[in-house]
Coordinates of C-alpha atoms and ligand atoms in Angstrom, one line a residue:
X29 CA -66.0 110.1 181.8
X30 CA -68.9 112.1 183.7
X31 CA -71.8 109.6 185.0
X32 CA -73.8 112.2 183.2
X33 CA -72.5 112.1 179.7
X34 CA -72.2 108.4 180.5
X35 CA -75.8 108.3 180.5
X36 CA -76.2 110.8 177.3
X37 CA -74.3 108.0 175.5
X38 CA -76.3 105.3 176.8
X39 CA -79.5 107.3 175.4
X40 CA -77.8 108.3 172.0
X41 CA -76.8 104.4 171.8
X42 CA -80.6 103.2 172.4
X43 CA -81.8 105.3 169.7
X44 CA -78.8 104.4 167.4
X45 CA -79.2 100.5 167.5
X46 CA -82.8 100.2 167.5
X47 CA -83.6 99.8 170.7
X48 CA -85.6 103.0 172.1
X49 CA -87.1 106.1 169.9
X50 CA -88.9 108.8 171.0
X51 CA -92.4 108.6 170.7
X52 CA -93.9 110.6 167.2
X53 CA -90.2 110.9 166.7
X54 CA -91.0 112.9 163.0
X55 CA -93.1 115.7 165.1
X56 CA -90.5 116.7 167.7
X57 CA -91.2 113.6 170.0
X58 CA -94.3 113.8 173.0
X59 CA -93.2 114.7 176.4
X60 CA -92.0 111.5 178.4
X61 CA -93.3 108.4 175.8
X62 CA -91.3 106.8 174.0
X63 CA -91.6 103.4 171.9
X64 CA -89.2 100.8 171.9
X65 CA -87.5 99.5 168.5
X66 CA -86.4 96.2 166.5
X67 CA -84.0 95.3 169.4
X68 CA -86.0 97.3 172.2
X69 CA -88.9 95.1 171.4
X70 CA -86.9 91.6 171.9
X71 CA -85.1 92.8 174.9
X72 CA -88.3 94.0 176.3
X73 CA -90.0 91.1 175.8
X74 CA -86.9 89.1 177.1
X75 CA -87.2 91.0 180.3
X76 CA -91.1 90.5 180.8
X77 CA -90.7 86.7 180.0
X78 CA -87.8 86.4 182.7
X79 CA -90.7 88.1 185.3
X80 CA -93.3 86.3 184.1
X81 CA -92.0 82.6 184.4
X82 CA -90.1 83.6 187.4
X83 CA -93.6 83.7 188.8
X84 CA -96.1 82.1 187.1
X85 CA -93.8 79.1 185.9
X86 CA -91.9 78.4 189.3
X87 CA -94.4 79.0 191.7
X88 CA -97.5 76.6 191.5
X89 CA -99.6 78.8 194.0
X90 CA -99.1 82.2 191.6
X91 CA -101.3 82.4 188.0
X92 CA -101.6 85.0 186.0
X93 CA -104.0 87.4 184.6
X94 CA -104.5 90.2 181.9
X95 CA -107.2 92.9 182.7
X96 CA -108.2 95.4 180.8
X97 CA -106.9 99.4 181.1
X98 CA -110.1 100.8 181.1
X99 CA -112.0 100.3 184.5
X100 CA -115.4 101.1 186.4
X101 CA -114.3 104.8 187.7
X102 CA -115.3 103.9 191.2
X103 CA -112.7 101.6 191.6
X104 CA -110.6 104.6 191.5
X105 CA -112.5 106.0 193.9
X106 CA -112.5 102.8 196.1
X107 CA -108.5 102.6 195.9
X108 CA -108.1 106.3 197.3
X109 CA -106.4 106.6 193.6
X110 CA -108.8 110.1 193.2
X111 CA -108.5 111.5 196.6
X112 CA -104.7 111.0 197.0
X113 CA -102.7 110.1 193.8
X114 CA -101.2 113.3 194.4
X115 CA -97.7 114.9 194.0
X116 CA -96.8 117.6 195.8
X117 CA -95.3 120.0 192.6
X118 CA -93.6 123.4 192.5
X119 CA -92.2 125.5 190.2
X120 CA -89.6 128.2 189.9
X121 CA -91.1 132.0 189.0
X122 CA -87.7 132.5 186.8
X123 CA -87.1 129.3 184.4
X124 CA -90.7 128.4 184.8
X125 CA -89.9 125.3 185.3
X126 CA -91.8 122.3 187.5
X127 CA -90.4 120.3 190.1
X128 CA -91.7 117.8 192.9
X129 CA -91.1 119.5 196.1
X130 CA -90.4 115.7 197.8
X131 CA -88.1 114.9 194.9
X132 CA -85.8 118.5 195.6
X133 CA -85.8 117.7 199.4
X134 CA -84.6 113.9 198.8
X135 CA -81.9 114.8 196.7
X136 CA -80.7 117.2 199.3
X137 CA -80.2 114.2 201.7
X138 CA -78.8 112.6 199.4
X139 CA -76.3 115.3 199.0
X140 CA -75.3 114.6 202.8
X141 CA -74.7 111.3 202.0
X142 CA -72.4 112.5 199.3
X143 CA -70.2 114.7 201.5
X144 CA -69.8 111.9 203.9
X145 CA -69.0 109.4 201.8
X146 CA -66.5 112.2 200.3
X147 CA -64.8 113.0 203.9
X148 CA -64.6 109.2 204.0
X149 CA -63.0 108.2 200.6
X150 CA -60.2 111.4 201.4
X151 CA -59.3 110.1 204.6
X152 CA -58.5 106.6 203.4
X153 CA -56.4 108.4 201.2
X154 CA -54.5 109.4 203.9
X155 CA -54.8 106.8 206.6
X156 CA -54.1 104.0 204.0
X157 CA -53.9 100.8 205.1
X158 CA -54.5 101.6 208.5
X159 CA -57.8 103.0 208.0
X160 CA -61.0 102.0 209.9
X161 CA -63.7 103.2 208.4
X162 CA -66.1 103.0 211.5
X163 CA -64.1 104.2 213.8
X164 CA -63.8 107.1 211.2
X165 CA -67.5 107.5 210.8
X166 CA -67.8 107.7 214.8
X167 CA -65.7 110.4 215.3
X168 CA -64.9 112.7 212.3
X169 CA -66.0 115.9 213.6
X170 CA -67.0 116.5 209.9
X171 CA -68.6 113.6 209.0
X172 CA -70.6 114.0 212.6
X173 CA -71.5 117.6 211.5
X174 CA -73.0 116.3 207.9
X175 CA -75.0 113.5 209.7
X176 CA -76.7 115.6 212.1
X177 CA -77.8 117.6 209.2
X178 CA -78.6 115.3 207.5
X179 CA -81.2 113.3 210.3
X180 CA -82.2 116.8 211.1
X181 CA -83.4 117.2 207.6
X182 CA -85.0 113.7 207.1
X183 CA -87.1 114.0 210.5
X184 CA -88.5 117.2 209.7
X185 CA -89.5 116.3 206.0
X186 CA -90.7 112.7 207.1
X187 CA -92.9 114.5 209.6
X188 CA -93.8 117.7 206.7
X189 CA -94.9 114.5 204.1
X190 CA -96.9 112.2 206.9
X191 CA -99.0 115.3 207.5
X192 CA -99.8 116.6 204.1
X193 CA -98.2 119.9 205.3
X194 CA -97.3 121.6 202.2
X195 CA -96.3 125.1 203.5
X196 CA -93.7 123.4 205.6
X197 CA -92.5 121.6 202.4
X198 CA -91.7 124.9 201.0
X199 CA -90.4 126.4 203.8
X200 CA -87.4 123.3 204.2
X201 CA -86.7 124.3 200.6
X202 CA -86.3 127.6 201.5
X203 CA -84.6 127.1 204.9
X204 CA -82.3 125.0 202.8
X205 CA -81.2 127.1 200.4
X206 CA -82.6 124.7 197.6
X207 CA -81.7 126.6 194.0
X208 CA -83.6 125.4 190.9
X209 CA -80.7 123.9 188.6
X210 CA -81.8 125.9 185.3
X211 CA -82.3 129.4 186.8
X212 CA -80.1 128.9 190.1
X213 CA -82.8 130.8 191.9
X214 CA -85.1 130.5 194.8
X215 CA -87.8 132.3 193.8
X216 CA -89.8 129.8 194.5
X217 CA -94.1 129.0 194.3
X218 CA -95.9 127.6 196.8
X219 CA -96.7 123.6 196.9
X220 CA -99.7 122.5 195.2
X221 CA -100.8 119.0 195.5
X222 CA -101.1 118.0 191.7
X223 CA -103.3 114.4 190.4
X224 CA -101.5 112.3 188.2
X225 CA -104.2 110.4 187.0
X226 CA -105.3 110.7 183.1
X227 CA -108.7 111.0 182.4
X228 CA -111.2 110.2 179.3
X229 CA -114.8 110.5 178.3
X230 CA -116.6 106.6 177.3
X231 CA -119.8 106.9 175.5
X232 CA -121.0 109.2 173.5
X233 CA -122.5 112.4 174.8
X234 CA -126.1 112.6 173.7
X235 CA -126.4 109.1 176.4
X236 CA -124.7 111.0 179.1
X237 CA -120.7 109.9 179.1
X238 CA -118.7 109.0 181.7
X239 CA -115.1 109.8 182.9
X240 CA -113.1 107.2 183.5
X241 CA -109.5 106.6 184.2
X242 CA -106.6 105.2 182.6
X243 CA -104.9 102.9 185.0
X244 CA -102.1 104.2 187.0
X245 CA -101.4 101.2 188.4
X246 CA -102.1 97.5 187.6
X247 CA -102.7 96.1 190.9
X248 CA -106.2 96.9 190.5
X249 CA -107.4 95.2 188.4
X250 CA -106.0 91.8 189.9
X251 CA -107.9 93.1 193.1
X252 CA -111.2 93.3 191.1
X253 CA -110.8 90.3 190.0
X254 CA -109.6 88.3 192.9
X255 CA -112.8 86.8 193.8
X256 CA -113.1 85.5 189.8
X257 CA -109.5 84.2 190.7
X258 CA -109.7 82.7 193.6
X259 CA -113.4 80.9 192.8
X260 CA -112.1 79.3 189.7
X261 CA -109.0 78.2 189.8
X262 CA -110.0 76.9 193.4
X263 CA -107.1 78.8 195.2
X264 CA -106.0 78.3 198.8
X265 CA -104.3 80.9 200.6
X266 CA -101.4 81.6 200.3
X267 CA -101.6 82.5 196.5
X268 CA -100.6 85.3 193.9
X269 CA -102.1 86.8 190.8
X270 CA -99.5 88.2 188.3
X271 CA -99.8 90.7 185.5
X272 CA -98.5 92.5 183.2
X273 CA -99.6 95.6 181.5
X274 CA -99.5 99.4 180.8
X275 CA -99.6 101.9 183.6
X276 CA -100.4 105.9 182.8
X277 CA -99.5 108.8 185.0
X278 CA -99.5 112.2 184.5
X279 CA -95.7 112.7 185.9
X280 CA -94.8 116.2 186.8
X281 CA -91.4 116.0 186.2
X282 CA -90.6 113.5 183.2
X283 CA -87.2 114.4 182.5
X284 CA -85.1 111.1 182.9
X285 CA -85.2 109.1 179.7
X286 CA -87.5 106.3 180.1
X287 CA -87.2 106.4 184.0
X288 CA -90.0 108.5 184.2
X289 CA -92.7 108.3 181.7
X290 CA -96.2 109.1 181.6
X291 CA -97.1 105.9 179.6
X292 CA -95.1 102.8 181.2
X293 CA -95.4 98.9 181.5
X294 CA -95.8 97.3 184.5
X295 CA -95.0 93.8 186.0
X296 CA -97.1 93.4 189.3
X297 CA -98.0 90.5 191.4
X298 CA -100.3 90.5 194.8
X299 CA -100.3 87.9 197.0
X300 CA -102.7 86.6 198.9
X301 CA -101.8 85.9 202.7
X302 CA -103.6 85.1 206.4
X303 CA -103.9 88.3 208.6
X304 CA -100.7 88.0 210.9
X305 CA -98.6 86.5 208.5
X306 CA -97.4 89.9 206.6
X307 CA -94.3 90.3 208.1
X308 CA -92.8 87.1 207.1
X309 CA -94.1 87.1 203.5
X310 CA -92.9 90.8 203.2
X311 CA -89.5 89.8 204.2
X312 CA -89.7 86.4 201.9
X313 CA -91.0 88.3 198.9
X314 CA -87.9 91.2 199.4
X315 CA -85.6 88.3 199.5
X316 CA -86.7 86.8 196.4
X317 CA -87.4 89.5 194.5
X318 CA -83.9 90.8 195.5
X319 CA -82.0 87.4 194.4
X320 CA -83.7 87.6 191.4
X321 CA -82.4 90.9 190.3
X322 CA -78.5 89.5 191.5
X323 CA -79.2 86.7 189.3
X324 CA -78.3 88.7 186.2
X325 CA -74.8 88.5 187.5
X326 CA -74.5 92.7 187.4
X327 CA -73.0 92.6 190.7
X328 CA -74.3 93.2 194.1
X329 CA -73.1 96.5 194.7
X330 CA -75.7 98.2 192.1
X331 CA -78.3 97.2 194.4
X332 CA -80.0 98.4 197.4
X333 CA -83.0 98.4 199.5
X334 CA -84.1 101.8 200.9
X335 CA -87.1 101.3 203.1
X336 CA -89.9 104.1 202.6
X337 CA -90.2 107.4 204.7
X338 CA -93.5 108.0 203.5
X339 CA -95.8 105.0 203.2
X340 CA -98.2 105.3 200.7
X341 CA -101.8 105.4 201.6
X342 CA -102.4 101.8 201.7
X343 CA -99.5 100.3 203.0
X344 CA -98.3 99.0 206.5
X345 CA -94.7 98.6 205.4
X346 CA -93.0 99.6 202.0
X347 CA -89.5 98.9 200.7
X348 CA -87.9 100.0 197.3
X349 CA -84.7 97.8 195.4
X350 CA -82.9 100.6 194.0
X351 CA -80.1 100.3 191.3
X352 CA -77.6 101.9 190.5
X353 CA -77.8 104.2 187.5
X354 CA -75.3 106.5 185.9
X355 CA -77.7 109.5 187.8
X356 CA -77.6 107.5 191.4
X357 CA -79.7 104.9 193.4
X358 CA -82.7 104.7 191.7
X359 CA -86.2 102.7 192.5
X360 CA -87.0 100.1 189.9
X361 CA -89.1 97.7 192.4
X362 CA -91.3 98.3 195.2
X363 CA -92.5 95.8 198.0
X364 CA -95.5 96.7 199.3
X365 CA -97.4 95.5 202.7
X366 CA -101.0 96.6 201.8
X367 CA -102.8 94.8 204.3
X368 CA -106.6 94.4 203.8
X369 CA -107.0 97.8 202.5
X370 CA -108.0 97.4 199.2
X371 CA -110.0 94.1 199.5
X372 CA -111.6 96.0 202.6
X373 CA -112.5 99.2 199.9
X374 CA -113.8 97.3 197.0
X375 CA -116.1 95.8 199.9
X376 CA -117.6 98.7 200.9
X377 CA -117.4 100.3 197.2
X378 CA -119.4 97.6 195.5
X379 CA -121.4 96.3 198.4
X380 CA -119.9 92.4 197.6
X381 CA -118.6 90.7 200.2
X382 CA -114.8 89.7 199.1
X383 CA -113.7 87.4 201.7
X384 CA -112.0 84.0 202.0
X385 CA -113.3 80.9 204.0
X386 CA -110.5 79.2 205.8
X387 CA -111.5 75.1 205.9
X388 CA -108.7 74.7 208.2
X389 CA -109.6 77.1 210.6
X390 CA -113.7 77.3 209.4
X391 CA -113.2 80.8 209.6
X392 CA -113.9 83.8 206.6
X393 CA -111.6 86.5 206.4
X394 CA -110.6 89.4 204.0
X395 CA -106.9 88.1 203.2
X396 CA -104.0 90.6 203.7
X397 CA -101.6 91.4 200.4
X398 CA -97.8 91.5 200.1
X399 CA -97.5 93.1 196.2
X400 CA -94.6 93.3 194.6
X401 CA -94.3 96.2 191.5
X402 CA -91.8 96.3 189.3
X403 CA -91.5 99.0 186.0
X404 CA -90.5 97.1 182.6
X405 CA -89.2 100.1 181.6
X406 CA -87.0 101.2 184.2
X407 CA -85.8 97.3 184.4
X408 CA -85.0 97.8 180.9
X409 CA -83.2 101.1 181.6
X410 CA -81.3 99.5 184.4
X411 CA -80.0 96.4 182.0
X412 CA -78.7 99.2 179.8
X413 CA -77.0 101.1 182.3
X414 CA -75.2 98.0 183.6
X415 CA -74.3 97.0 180.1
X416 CA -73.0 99.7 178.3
X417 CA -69.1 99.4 178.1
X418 CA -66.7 101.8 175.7
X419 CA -64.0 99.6 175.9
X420 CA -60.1 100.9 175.2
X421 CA -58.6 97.8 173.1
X422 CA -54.9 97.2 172.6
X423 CA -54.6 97.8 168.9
X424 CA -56.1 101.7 170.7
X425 CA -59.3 101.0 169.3
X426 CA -62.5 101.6 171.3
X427 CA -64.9 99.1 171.1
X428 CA -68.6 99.9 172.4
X429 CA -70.1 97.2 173.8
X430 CA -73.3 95.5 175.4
X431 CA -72.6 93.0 177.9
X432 CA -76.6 91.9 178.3
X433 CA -77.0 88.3 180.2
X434 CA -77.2 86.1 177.2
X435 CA -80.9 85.2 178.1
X436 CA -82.2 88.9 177.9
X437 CA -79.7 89.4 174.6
X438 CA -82.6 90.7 171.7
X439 CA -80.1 88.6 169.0
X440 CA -78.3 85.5 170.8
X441 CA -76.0 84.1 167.4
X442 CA -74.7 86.8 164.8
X443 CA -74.3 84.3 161.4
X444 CA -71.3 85.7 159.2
X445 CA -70.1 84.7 156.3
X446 CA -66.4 85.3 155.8
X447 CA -66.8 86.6 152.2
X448 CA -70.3 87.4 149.7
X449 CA -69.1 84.9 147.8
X450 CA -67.5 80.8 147.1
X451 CA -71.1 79.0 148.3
X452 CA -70.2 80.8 151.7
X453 CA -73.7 82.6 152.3
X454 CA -75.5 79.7 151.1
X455 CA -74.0 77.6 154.4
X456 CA -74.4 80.4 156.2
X457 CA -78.0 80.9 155.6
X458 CA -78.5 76.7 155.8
X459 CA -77.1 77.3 159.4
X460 CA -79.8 80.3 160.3
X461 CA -82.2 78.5 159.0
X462 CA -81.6 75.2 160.9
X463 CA -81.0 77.7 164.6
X464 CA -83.9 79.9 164.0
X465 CA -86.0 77.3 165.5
X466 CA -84.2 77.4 168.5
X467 CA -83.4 81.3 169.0
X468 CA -82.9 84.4 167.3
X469 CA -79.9 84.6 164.8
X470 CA -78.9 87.7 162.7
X471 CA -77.2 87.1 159.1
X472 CA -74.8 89.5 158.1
X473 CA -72.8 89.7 155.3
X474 CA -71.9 93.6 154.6
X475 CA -68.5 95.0 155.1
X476 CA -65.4 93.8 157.2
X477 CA -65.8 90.9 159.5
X478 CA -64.7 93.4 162.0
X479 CA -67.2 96.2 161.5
X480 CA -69.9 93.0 161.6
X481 CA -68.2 92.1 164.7
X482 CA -68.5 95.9 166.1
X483 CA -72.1 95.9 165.4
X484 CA -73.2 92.8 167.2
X485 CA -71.1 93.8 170.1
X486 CA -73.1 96.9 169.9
X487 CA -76.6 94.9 170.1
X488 CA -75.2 92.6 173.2
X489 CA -74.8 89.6 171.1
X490 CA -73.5 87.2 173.0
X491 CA -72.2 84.9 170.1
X492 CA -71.1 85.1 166.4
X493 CA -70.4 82.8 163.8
X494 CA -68.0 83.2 160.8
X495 CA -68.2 80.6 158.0
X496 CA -65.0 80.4 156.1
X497 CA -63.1 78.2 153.3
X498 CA -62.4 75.8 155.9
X499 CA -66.5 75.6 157.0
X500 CA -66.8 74.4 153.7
X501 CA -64.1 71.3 153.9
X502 CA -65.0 69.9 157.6
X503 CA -68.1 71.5 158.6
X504 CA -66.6 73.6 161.4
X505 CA -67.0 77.2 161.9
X506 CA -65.9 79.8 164.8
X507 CA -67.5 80.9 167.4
X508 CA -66.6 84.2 169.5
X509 CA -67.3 85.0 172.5
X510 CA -68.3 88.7 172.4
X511 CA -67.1 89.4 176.1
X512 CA -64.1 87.8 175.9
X513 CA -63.6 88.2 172.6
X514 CA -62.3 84.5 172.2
X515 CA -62.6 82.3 169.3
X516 CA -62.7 78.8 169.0
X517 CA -63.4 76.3 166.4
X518 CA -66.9 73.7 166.3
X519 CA -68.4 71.9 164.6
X520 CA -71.7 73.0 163.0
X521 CA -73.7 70.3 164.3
X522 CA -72.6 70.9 167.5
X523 CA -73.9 74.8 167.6
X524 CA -77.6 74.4 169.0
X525 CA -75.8 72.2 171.9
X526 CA -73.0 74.6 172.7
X527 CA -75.5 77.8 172.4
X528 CA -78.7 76.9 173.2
X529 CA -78.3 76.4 176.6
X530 CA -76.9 79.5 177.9
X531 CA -79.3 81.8 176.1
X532 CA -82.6 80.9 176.9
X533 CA -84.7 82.1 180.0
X534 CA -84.7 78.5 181.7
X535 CA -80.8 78.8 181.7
X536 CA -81.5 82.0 183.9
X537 CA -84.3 80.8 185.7
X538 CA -82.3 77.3 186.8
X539 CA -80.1 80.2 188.8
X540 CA -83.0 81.0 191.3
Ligands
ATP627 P1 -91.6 107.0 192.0 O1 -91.4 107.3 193.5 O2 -90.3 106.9 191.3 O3 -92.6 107.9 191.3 P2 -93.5 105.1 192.8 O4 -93.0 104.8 194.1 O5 -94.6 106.0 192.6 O6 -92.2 105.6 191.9 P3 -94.9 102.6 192.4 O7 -96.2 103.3 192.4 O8 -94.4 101.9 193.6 O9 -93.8 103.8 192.0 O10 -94.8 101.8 191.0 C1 -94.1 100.6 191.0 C2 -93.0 100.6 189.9 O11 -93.5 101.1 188.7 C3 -91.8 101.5 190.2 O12 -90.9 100.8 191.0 C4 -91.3 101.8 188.9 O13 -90.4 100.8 188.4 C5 -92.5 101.8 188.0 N1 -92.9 103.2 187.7 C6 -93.6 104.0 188.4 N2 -93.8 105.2 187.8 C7 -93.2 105.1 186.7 C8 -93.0 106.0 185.6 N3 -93.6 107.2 185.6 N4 -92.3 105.6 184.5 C9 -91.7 104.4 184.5 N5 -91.8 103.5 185.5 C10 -92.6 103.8 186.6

C-alpha cells in the first residue's frame, strides 16, 4: 500500500476509535486544531507521564514547573520571539495556495537523497551478493551526479537562509524548477517573511489594553522563572526545569494531521550548565533523549538525528531526532545549545540581574542552557505511525491492529465475558472491579468474542480476558496476548501479578 494512503488510514483510524477528532468537528472543523478523544486522552496522558517521570522522577537535579500561557509582552520582545519568529511564506498565483519557501527547498534535497538511494537499491539488484555499497556510492557516475546537486543546492540555500535573503529564496525555487503540487505551476510570489505569533487584547479598553501573546513556546516561561527556581528549591548547577504545556503558532502551512497545528502541547526542559561545559551536555542530553525514544522498542531504524542548517536565533548548536512517518523523516524533538542568550535578554529586558554564584569557584555567572523540546502531539502522531498494522491472517481475514508499548496502551486489560449470561458478567465485573485499582480495564460484553477481540486490537490493548464456564469451576480465565495472539490459562488471582508489571510507566522507565 502507498505510504500516503497508509497515513489516510492511520487518520481515518484515530477518528474512528476515539482517539483524535477535529476540532468544532459539527461546524466543518478549524484549520489545524484538533482535540483528542476517550482513548486520545489516556494515550496522551500516557505519553506526557513517560516524559515527565523520565525527568523529573529519575533525575534528582531536574523539577518541574507549570507557568502560565499568558505572559508580560516584553518577554516576547526580550526572546527575539517579535523581531524574528518569522517564516519565510509564498504562495502560488494559480491555486492560491501558501507554502513555506524553506519547506519547498528542503524537500527538494530530499528528493536527491531519494534518487540516490534509488540508483543504490537498483544496483544491489543487480550486483547481489557481491555488492558494496560504498564503493558504489564512490563511484557511480549517477549517484556522483545527484550528490553534487544535491550539496550544490544545500550550500546555496544554507547561505540564502543565514542571510535573511529572501529574493534569493525565490530565485533557487525558480532556478529549480520547483512546481506547486495542486496547480503544477511556477507562477510563483515573491517571499514574505510572515510572524507566527497569536496575539490578544488583556484589559478592557476604556483603561488602555494591552496586547499580549500566546506562547509559542514554553521555554519561556521556565526562563522567567529561573531565578524563583533556582532561589527556592536551593539549586546547584547543573540543574533542569521541566514543563509541560500548550504552545500556539500561527503555522502557515498546517496541512499534516496533527504534525502541524496551530494549537499544540509541548514537553520542554532547560538545563542549567557552567559556561564551557555546552558541548558535553549537548551531546549527553542527545544521547539520552535519543535512548529514550528507542526504548519504546519501535526499532532503531525510524530514527535519526539531522543536525540544523539554520540555527535559530538563539542557539550555538541545534540538532533534530526525526522519525520516521508514513510522509518521511520527520522532527518530533529538538536539542538546542542556547547558550546565555536568553538569561543574558531577560537581563537587559527587566533590568534584574539573573545570575548564579558559584561557591566552588566564588565566582557569579549567567549559566549557559542545553534545552531539549519535544511536541506531545507529534510524539503521539509518531506512536501511531509505528503502531498501525493491517494484518493478512490465515483464515484471509485482516486484522487492524495497534501494537502501542503496553505502558502508553489508553486500555491495558479488555474484561470479556464469554456469554451475557450463567453468572458470567457478574465475575467478570468482580474482576474489573478488583484491577481498576491497578490500571485501566474495559468490560465488554456485546457481540462475538471475536468482534470484541477485533476491537481491542484496534485500541492497542495489549491484554484480554474471557471468563467462561470453566472461570466459574476453578477460578481461571484466559489471557491473550493481542500481538501474538496467544492464549493461555491463569488463575484470577494471579492477574494483577502477571499484568501489572508490564503495563505501567515504571516497567518502561526501569529500561533507561
Ligand atoms: P518545525 O521546523 O517543524 O516548524 P520547529 O523547529 O519550529 O519545528 P521547535 O521550535 O524546535 O520546532 O519546537 C520544538 C518541538 O515542538 C518540535 O520538535 C515539535 O515536536 C513541536 N512543534 C513545533 N511546532 C509544532 C506544531 N505547529 N504542531 C505540533 N508540534 C509542533
Amino acid at each position: 500500500m502507498a505510504q500516503e494512503d497508509v497515513f489516510k488510514k492511520i487518520v481515518a483510524h484515530c477518528k474512528e476509535y476515539g482517539f483524535v477528532f477535529p476540532s468544532s468537528d459539527i461546524y466543518d472543523g478549524l484549520g489545524a486544531v484538533y482535540d483528542y478523544g476517550q482513548m486520545g486522552v489516556e494515550l496522551k496522558n500516557n505519553i506526557k507521564q513517560y516524559w515527565w517521570q523520565s525527568m523529573v522522577l529519575l533525575h534528582d537535579n531536574i523539577v518541574g514547573i507549570d507557568s502560565s500561557i499568558f505572559m508580560h509582552p516584553t518577554i516576547w520582545k526580550a526572546s527575539g520571539h517579535v523581531d524574528a519568529f518569522n517564516d519565510p511564506l509564498i504562495d502560488n498565483r494559480d491555486s492560491k495556495k501558501r507554502y513555506r519557501a524553506d519547506v519547498l527547498i528542503e524537500d527538494q534535497i530530499a528528493k536527491y537523497d531519494e534518487k540516490i538511494q534509488k540508483e543504490v537499491e537498483k544496483a544491489r539488484k543487480r550486483f547481489g551478493d557481491s555488492f558494496d555499497e560504498a564503493q558504489y556510492l564512490a563511484t557511480s557516475k549517477n549517484v556522483l551526479e545527484h550528490a553534487a546537486k544535491r550539496d550544490e543546492l544545500h550550500e546555496r540555500y544554507k547561505k540564502a537562509m543565514n542571510d535573511g535573503n529572501l529574493e534569493e529564496l525565490r530565485q533557487i525555487i525558480l532556478d529549480e524548477g520547483i512546481v506547486c503540487p495542486i496547480s503544477g505551476t511556477k507562477n510563483w510570489t515573491d517571499v514574505r517573511q510572515f510572524n507566527l505569533m497569536f496575539s490578544t487584547e488583556m484589559g478592557s479598553t476604556s483603561d488602555g489594553s494591552m496586547k499580549v501573546y500566546l506562547r509559542p513556546e514554553t521555554a519561556q516561561g521556565i526562563f522567567v522563572n529561573y531565578l524563583n527556581v533556582q532561589k527556592t528549591g536551593r539549586m546547584k548547577l547543573p540543574f533542569g526545569i521541566a514543563q509541560i504545556g500548550k504552545a500556539f503558532r500561527n503555522e502557515i502551512v498546517a496541512r499534516q494531521f496533527i504534525f502541524r497545528m496551530r494549537e499544540f502541547e509541548q514537553m520542554e526542559m532547560q538545563f542549567f550548565i557552567k559556561p564551557g561545559t555546552d558541548m558535553d551536555w549537548f551531546k549527553q542530553w542527545k544521547a539520552t533523549r535519543l535512548k529514550w525514544h528507542l526504548a519504546l522498542g519501535f526499532g532503531e531504524q525510524n530514527y535519526r538525528y539531522h543536525d540544523h542548517e539554520k540555527l535559530a536565533h538563539y542557539a550555538a548548536a541545534a540538532t533534530d531526532i526525526e522519525f520516521l512517518m508514513p510522509f518521511g523523516f520527520k522532527e518530533v524533538e529538538g536539542i538546542h545549545s542556547r547558550t546565555n542568550w536568553d538569561l543574558s535578554q531577560h537581563e537587559k529586558y527587566s533590568g534584574k540581574s539573573i545570575k548564579y554564584f558559584d561557591p566552588e569557584s566564588g565566582e557569579s555567572f549567567t549559566p549557559h542552557v542545553i534545552e531539549t523540546s519535544i511536541g506531545v502531539d507529534r510524539m503521539f502522531l509518531s506512536v501511531m505511525c509505528a503502531s498501525y498494522e493491517e494484518q493478512q491472517l490465515e483464515n484471509g481475514e485482516t486484522r487492524t491492529v495497534l501494537h502501542l508499548p503496553a505502558a502508553l496502551a489508553p486500555v491495558k486489560l479488555g474484561i470479556l465475558p464469554l456469554v451475557k449470561k450463567d453468572g458470567l458478567p457478574e465475575l467478570a465485573r468482580q474482576i474489573q472491579n478488583d484491577l481498576k485499582f491497578h490500571f485501566n480495564c474495559q468490560y465488554d460484553e456485546k457481540d462475538t468474542i471475536g468482534k470484541r477481540y477485533r476491537r481491542q486490537d484496534a485500541i492497542g490493548t495489549p491484554y484480554c480476558i474471557t471468563v467462561d464456564y470453566q472461570s466459574l469451576e476453578d477460578g481461571t480465565v484466559t489471557l491473550r496476548n493481542r500481538d501474538t495472539m496467544e492464549q493461555e490459562r491463569v488463575a484470577i488471582k494471579e492477574l494483577n501479578n502477571i499484568i501489572a508489571d508490564k503495563v505501567t510507566i515504571t516497567s518502561l522507565l526501569k529500561t533507561l
